[in-house]
Coordinates of C-alpha atoms in Angstrom, one line a residue:
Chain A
X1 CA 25.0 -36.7 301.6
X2 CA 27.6 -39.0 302.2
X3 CA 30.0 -40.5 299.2
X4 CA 32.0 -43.8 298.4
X5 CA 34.1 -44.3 295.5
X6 CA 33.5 -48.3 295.7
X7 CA 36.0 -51.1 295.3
X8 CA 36.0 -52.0 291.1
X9 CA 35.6 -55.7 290.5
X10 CA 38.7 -56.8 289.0
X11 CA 37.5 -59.7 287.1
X12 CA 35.6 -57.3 284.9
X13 CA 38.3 -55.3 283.0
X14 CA 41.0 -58.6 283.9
X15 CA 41.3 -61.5 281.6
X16 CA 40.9 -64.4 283.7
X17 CA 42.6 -66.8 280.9
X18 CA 46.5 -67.1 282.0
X19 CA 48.4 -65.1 279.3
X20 CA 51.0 -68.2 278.0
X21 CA 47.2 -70.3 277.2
X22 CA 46.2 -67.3 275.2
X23 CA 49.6 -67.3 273.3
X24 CA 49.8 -71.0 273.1
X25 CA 46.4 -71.2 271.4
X26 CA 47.5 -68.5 269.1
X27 CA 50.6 -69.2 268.7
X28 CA 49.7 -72.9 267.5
X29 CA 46.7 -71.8 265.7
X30 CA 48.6 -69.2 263.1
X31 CA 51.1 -71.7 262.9
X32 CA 49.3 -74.8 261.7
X33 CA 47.7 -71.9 258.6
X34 CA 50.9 -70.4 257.7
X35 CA 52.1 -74.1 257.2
X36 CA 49.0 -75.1 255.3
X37 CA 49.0 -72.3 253.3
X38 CA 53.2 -72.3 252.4
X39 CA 51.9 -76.0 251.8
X40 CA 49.5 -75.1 249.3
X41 CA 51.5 -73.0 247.5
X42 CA 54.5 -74.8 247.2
X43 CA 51.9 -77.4 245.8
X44 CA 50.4 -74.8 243.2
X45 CA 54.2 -73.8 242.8
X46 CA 54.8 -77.2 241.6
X47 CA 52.6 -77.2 239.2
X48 CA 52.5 -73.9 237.8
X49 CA 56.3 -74.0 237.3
X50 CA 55.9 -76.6 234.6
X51 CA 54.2 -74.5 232.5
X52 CA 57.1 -71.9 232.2
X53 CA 59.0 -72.8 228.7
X54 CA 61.7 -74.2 228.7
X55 CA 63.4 -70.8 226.1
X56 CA 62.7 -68.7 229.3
X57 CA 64.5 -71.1 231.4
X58 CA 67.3 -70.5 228.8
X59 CA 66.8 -66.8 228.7
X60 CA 67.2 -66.5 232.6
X61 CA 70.3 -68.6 232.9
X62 CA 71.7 -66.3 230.4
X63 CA 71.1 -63.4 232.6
X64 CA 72.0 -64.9 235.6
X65 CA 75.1 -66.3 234.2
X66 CA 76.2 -62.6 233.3
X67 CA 76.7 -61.7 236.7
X68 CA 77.7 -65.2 238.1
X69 CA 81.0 -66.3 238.7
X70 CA 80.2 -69.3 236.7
X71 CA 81.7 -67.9 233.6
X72 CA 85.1 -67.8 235.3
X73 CA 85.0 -71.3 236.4
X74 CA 84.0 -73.1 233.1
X75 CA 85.1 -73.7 229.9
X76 CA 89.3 -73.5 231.2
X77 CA 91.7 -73.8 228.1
X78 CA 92.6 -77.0 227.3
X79 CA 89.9 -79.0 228.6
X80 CA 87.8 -78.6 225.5
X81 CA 88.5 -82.2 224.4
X82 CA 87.0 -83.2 227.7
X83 CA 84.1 -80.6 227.4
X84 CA 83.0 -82.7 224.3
X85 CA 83.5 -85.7 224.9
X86 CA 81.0 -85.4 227.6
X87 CA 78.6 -83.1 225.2
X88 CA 78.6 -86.0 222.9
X89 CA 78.0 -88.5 225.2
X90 CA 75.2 -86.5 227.5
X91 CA 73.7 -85.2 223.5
X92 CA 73.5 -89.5 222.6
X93 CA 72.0 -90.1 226.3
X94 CA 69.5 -87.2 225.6
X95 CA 68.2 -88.8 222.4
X96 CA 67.8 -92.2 224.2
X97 CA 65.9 -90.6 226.8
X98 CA 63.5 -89.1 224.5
X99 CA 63.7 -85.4 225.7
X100 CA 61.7 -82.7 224.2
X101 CA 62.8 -80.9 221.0
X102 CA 62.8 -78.0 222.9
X103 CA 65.0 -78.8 225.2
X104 CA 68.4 -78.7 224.9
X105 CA 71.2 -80.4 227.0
X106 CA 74.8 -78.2 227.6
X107 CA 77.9 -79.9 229.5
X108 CA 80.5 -78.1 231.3
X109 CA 83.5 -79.1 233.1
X110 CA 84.5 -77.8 236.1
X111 CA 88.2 -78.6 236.9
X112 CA 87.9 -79.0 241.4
X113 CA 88.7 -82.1 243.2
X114 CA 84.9 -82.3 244.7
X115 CA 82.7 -85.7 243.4
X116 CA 80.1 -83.4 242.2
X117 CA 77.8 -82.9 239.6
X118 CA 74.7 -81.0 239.2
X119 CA 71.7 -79.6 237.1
X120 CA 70.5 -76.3 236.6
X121 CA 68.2 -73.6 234.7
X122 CA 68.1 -73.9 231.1
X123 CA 69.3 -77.5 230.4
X124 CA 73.1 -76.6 232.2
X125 CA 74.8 -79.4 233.6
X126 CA 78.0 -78.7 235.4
X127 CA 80.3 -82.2 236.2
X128 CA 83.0 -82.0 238.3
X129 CA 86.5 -83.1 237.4
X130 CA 86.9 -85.5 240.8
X131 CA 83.9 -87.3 240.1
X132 CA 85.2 -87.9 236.7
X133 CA 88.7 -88.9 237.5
X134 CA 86.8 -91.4 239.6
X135 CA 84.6 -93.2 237.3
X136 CA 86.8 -95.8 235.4
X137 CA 84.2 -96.2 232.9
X138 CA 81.9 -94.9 230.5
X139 CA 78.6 -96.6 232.1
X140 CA 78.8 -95.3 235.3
X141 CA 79.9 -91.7 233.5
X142 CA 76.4 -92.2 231.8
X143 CA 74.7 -93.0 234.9
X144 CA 75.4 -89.3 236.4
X145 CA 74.8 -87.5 233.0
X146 CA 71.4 -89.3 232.7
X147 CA 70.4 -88.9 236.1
X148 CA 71.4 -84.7 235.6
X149 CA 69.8 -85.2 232.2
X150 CA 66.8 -86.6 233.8
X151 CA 66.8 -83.6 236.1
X152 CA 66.3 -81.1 233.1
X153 CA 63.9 -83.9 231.5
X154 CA 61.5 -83.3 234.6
X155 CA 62.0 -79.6 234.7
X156 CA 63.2 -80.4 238.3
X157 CA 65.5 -76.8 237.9
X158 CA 62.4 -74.2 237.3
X159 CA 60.5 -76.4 239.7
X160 CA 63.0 -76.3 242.7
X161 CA 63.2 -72.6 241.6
X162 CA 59.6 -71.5 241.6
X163 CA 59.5 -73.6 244.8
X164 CA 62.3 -71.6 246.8
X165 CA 60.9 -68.2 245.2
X166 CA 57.7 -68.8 246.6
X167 CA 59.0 -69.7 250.5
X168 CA 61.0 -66.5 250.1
X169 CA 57.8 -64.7 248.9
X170 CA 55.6 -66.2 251.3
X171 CA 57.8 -65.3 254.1
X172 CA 58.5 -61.6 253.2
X173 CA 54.5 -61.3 253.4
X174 CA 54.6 -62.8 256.7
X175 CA 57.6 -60.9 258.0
X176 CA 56.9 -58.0 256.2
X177 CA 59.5 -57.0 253.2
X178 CA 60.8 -54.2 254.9
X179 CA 63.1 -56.3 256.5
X180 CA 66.0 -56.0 254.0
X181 CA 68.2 -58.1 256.2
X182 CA 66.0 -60.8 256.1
X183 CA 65.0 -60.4 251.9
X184 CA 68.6 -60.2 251.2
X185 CA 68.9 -63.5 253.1
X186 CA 66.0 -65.2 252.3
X187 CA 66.0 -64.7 248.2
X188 CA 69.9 -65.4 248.5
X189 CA 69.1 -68.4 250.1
X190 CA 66.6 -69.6 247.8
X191 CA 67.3 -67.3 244.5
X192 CA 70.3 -68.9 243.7
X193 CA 70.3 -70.6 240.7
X194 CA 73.3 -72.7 241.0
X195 CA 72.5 -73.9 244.1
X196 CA 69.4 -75.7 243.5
X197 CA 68.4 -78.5 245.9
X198 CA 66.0 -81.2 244.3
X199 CA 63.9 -82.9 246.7
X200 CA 64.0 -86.5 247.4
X201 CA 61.4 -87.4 244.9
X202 CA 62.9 -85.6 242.1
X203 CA 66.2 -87.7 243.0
X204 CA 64.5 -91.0 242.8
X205 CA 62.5 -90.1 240.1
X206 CA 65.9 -88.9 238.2
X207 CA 67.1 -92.5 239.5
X208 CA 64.9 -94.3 237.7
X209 CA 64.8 -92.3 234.7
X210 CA 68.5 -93.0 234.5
X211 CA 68.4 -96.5 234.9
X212 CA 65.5 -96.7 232.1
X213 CA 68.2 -94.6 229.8
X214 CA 71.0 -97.2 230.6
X215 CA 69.0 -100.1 230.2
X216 CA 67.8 -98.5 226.5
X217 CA 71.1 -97.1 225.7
X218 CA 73.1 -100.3 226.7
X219 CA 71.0 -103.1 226.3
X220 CA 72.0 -103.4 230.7
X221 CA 72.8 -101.2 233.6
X222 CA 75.9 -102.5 234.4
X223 CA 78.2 -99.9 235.8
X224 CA 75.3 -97.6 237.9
X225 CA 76.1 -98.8 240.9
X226 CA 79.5 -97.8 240.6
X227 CA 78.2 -94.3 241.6
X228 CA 77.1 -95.2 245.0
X229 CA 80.8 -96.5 245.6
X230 CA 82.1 -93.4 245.0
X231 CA 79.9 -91.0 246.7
X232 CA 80.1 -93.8 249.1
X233 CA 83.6 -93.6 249.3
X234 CA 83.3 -90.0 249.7
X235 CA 81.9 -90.0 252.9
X236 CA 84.7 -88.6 255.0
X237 CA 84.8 -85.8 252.1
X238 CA 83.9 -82.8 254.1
X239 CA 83.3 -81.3 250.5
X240 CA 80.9 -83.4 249.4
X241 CA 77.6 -81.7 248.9
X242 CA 76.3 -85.0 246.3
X243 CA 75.0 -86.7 249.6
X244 CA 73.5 -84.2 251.4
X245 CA 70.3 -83.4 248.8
X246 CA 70.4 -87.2 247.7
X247 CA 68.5 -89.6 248.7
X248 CA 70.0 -92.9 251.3
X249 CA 72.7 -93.8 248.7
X250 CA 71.7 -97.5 250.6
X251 CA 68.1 -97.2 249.5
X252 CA 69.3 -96.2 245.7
X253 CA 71.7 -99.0 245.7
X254 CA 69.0 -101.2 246.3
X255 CA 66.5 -99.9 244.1
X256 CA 69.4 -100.1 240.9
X257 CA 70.6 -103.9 242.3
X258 CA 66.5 -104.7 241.9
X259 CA 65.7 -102.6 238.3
X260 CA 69.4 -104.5 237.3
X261 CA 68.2 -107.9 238.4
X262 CA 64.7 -107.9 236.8
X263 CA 66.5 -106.8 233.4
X264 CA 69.4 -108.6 233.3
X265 CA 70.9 -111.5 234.6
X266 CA 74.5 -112.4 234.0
X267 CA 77.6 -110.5 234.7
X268 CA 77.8 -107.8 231.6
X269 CA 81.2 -106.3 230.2
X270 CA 81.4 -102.2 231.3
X271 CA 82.9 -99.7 228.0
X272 CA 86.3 -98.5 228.9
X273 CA 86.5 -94.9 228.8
X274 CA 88.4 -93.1 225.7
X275 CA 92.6 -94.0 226.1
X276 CA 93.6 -90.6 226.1
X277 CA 90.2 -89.3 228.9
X278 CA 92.4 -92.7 231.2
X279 CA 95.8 -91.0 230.5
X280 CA 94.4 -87.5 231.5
X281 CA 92.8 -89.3 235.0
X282 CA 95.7 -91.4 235.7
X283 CA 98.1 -88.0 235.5
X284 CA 95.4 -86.2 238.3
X285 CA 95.9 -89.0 240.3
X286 CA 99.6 -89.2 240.5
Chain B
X1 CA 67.0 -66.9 259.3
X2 CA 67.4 -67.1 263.1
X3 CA 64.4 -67.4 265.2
X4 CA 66.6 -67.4 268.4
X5 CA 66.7 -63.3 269.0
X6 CA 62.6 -63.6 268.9
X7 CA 62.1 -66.6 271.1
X8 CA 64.7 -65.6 273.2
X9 CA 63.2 -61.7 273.8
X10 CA 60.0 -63.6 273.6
X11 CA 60.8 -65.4 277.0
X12 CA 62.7 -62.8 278.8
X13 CA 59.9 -60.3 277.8
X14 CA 57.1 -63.3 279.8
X15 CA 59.6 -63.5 282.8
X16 CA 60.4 -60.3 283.6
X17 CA 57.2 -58.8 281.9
X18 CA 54.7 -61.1 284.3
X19 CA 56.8 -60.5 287.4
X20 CA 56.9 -56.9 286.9
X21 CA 53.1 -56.8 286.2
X22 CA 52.1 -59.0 289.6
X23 CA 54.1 -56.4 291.6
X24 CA 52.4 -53.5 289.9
X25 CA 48.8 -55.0 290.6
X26 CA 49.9 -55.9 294.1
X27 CA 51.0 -52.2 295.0
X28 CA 47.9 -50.7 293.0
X29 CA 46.2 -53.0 295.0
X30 CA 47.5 -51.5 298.4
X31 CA 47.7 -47.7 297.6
X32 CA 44.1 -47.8 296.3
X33 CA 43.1 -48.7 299.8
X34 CA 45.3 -46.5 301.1
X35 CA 43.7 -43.8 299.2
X36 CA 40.6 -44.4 299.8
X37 CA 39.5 -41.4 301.3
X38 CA 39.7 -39.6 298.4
X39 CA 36.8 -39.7 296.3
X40 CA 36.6 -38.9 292.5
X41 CA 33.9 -38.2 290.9
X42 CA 32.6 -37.4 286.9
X43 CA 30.3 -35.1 287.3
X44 CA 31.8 -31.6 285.9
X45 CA 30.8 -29.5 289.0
X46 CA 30.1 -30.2 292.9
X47 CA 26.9 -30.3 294.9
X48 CA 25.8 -26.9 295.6
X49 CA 26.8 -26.3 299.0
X50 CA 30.5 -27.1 298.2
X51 CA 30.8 -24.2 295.6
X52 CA 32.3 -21.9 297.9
X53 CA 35.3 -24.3 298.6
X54 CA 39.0 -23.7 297.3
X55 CA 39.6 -25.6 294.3
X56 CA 42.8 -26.7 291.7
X57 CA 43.9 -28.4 289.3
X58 CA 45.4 -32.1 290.0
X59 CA 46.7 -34.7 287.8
X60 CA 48.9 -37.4 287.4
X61 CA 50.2 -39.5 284.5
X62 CA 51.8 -42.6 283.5
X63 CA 53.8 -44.7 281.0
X64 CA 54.1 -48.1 280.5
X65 CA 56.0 -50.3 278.1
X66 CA 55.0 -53.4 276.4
X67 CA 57.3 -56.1 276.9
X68 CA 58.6 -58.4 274.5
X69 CA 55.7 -61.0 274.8
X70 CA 52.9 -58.7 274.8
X71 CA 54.4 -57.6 271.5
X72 CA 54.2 -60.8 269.9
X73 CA 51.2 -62.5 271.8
X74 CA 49.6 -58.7 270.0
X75 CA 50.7 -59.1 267.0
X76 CA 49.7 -63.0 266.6
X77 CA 45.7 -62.0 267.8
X78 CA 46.0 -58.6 265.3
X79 CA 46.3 -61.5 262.5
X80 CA 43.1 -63.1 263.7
X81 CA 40.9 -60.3 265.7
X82 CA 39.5 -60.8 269.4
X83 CA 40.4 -59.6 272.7
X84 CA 44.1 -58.5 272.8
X85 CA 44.2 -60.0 276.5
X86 CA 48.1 -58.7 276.0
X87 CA 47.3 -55.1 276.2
X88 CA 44.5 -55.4 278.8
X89 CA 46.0 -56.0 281.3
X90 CA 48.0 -52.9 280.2
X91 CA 45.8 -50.6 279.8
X92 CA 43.7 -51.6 283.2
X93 CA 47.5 -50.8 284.8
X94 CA 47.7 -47.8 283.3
X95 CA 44.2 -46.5 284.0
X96 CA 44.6 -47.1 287.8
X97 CA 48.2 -46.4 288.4
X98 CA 47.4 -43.3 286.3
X99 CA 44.2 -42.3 289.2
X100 CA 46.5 -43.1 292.2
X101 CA 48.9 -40.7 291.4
X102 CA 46.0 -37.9 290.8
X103 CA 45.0 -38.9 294.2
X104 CA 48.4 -39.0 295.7
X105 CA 48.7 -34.9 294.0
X106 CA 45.6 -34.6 295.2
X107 CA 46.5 -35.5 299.1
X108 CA 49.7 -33.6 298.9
X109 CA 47.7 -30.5 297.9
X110 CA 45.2 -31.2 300.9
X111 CA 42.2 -32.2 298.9
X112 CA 39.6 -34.6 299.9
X113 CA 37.1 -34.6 296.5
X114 CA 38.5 -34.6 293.0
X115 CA 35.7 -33.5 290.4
X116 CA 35.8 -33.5 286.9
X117 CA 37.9 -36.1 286.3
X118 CA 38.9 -37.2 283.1
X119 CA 41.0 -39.7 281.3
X120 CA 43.6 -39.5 278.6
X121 CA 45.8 -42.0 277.0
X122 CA 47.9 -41.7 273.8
X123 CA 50.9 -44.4 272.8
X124 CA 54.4 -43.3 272.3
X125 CA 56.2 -44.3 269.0
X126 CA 52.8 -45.1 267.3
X127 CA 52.9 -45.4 263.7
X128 CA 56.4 -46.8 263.6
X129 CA 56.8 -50.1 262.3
X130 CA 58.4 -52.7 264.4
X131 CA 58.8 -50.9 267.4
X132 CA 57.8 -51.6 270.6
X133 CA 55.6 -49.2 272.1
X134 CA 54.4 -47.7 275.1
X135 CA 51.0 -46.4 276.8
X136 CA 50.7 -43.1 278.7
X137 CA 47.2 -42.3 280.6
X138 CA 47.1 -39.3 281.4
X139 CA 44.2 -38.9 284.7
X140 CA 43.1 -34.9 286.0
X141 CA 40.5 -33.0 287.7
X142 CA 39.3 -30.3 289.8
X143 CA 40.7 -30.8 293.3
X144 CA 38.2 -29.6 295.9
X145 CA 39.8 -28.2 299.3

């Protein structure tokens, strides 16, 4: 009896589909869900976050704050006068803006040359001393503490929080946690309190809550613009960080020239700062 | 993070891994021909007439890595099921390259029929997370002379 092991035909047990199509299609496919679905959450994020009370917003900043080098940084002797000046102004702001019993507005001044100033966890706002040296009066000073005001007012803290957690989370699923090198990274990146970064919106919508404060509080909103000439002027400041998370100072400019005109017409008088806040500024400068 | 490691491995591992695998078919290709002669066969013992022939024991084995791209292109379909075309082509290397070398051991040891033969594969490093693994088929069978 004669035998013959036959040739196999190869396109049986061979794909016939060229490998990169395969991975393209896959590739594009797990892609376009992962998106949809970090979409989704960030969404239900969004909205979950503003449920969270405002006391455990407190609570955590606490906490955080205990192992932060925040502590060392703030309240610096003999700038007290300063701290509360600025308490009492941001604490009248607060009442013209209407924000919740509950919540609770605290100012701190941090003595660095950067035009800064920020929002955080728990009602924290945290000016710097170079943007304050270079606002030359107390309208435009008003215009940054109600726009950071307006930041707590929003709950745009807890939201931009609960929003970073859950890309961190979402992507340690993906990735799988046992990557410490990426968690560390990744809930670094996004965990940290103080380093916050409000979206767009949440800019323009503290914008406008601002100018609605000013216009309440001062009858006008003379003086807001002023802002945008500084961070402006700070441009070539390799340490600003005010532009980077803000919306096209341009497009802001704009939409406070507009809000101005439709409220007020004629050319309004601006409220000097406190004598001895211009002595203080004018001895920085020198 | 940095995704440039990944895509980077990723495109070395389809450059060198499709070159290497087009060579591989090629000399499979060639040596099966070459080999021709010998014939395997599943059944566990020979016709009748052939029971008084000389017989031994001949095998050969194989390993092959996956490559970079495999890995990925894998671990993308393991996400949403279906053919892993990535490891096919693999495996179907294995499987031959793994008979060719039976045959060669076969031809050095001056038999014509191999009966018997069987098929065994395991992976190296399975179980580990994040590695890269390898396939070993391991082919043998009673070598008639």
């Amino acid at each position: 009896m004669e035998y013959e092991n036959p040739k196999i035909d190869e396109t049986i047990n061979l794909p016939t589909e060229h490998p990169l199509k395969d991975f393209a299609i896959l590739l594009t496919g797990v892609a376009a869900f992962a998106l949809t679905t970090f979409y989704m959450l960030i969404l239900l994020a969004d909205y979950a976050t503003r449920y969270i009370p405002f006391s455990f917003e407190q609570t955590l900043m606490d906490k955080l704050e205990q192992f932060s080098a925040l502590e060392q940084v703030i309240g610096q002797p003999g700038e007290e006068r300063v701290e509360q000046y600025l308490q009492a102004l941001a604490d009248e702001l607060a009442i013209t803006q209407q924000i919740p019993d509950s919540m609770s507005i605290t100012v701190h001044y941090i003595e660095t040359p950067e035009l800064n100033a920020y929002a955080t966890l728990g009602g924290h706002i945290y000016l710097f001393s170079g943007l304050l040296a270079s606002c030359d009066n107390e309208n435009t000073l008003a215009m940054i503490l109600s726009h950071e005001i307006a930041h707590v007012h929003h709950r745009h803290p807890i939201v931009a929080l609960g929003r970073g957690f859950t890309i961190a989370v979402a992507t340690l699923s993906v990735l799988g946690a046992s990557n410490s090198d990426i968690s560390h990274q990744l809930l670094n990146r996004f965990g940290l309190a103080t380093q916050l970064s409000f979206s767009r919106k949440h800019e323009i919508q503290a914008d406008d809550t601002a100018l609605e404060t000013l216009q309440r509080h001062y009858g006008h909103v003379g003086g807001a613009e002023r802002l945008f000439d500084l961070i402006g002027n700070a441009d070539e400041n390799p340490l600003n960080t005010l532009l980077s998370t803000h919306p096209l100072t341009d497009q802001r400019r704009q939409d406070i020239t507009a809000f101005s005109d439709s409220h007020t017409s004629n050319e309004v008088p601006l409220i000097k700062l406190p004598a001895w806040l211009n002595e203080k500024r004018a001895s920085k400068d020198r | 993070m940095d995704f440039l490691p990944i895509v980077l491995l990723t495109i070395i591992g389809y450059l060198s891994g499709s070159i290497i695998e087009r060579r591989h078919f090629q000399s499979i290709r060639k040596r099966e021909l070459q080999l021709k002669g010998i014939l395997t066969f599943s059944a566990k013992l020979p016709p009748a007439e052939d029971f008084n022939k000389q017989s031994v024991l001949v095998s050969g084995n194989v390993v092959i890595s996956v490559d970079y791209f495999k890995h990925i292109s894998a671990a993308l379909r393991n996400l949403i099921g279906g053919r892993v075309i990535a490891y096919e082509t693999l495996m179907e290397r294995a499987r031959r390259e793994a008979i060719l070398r039976m045959k060669t051991d076969a031809k050095e040891k001056g038999a014509s029929q191999i009966f018997n033969v069987k098929l065994e594969t395991s992976s190296i490093s399975k179980g580990r997370a994040n590695q890269i693994g390898s396939v070993e088929v391991f082919a043998y069978g009673t070598g008639l002379i």
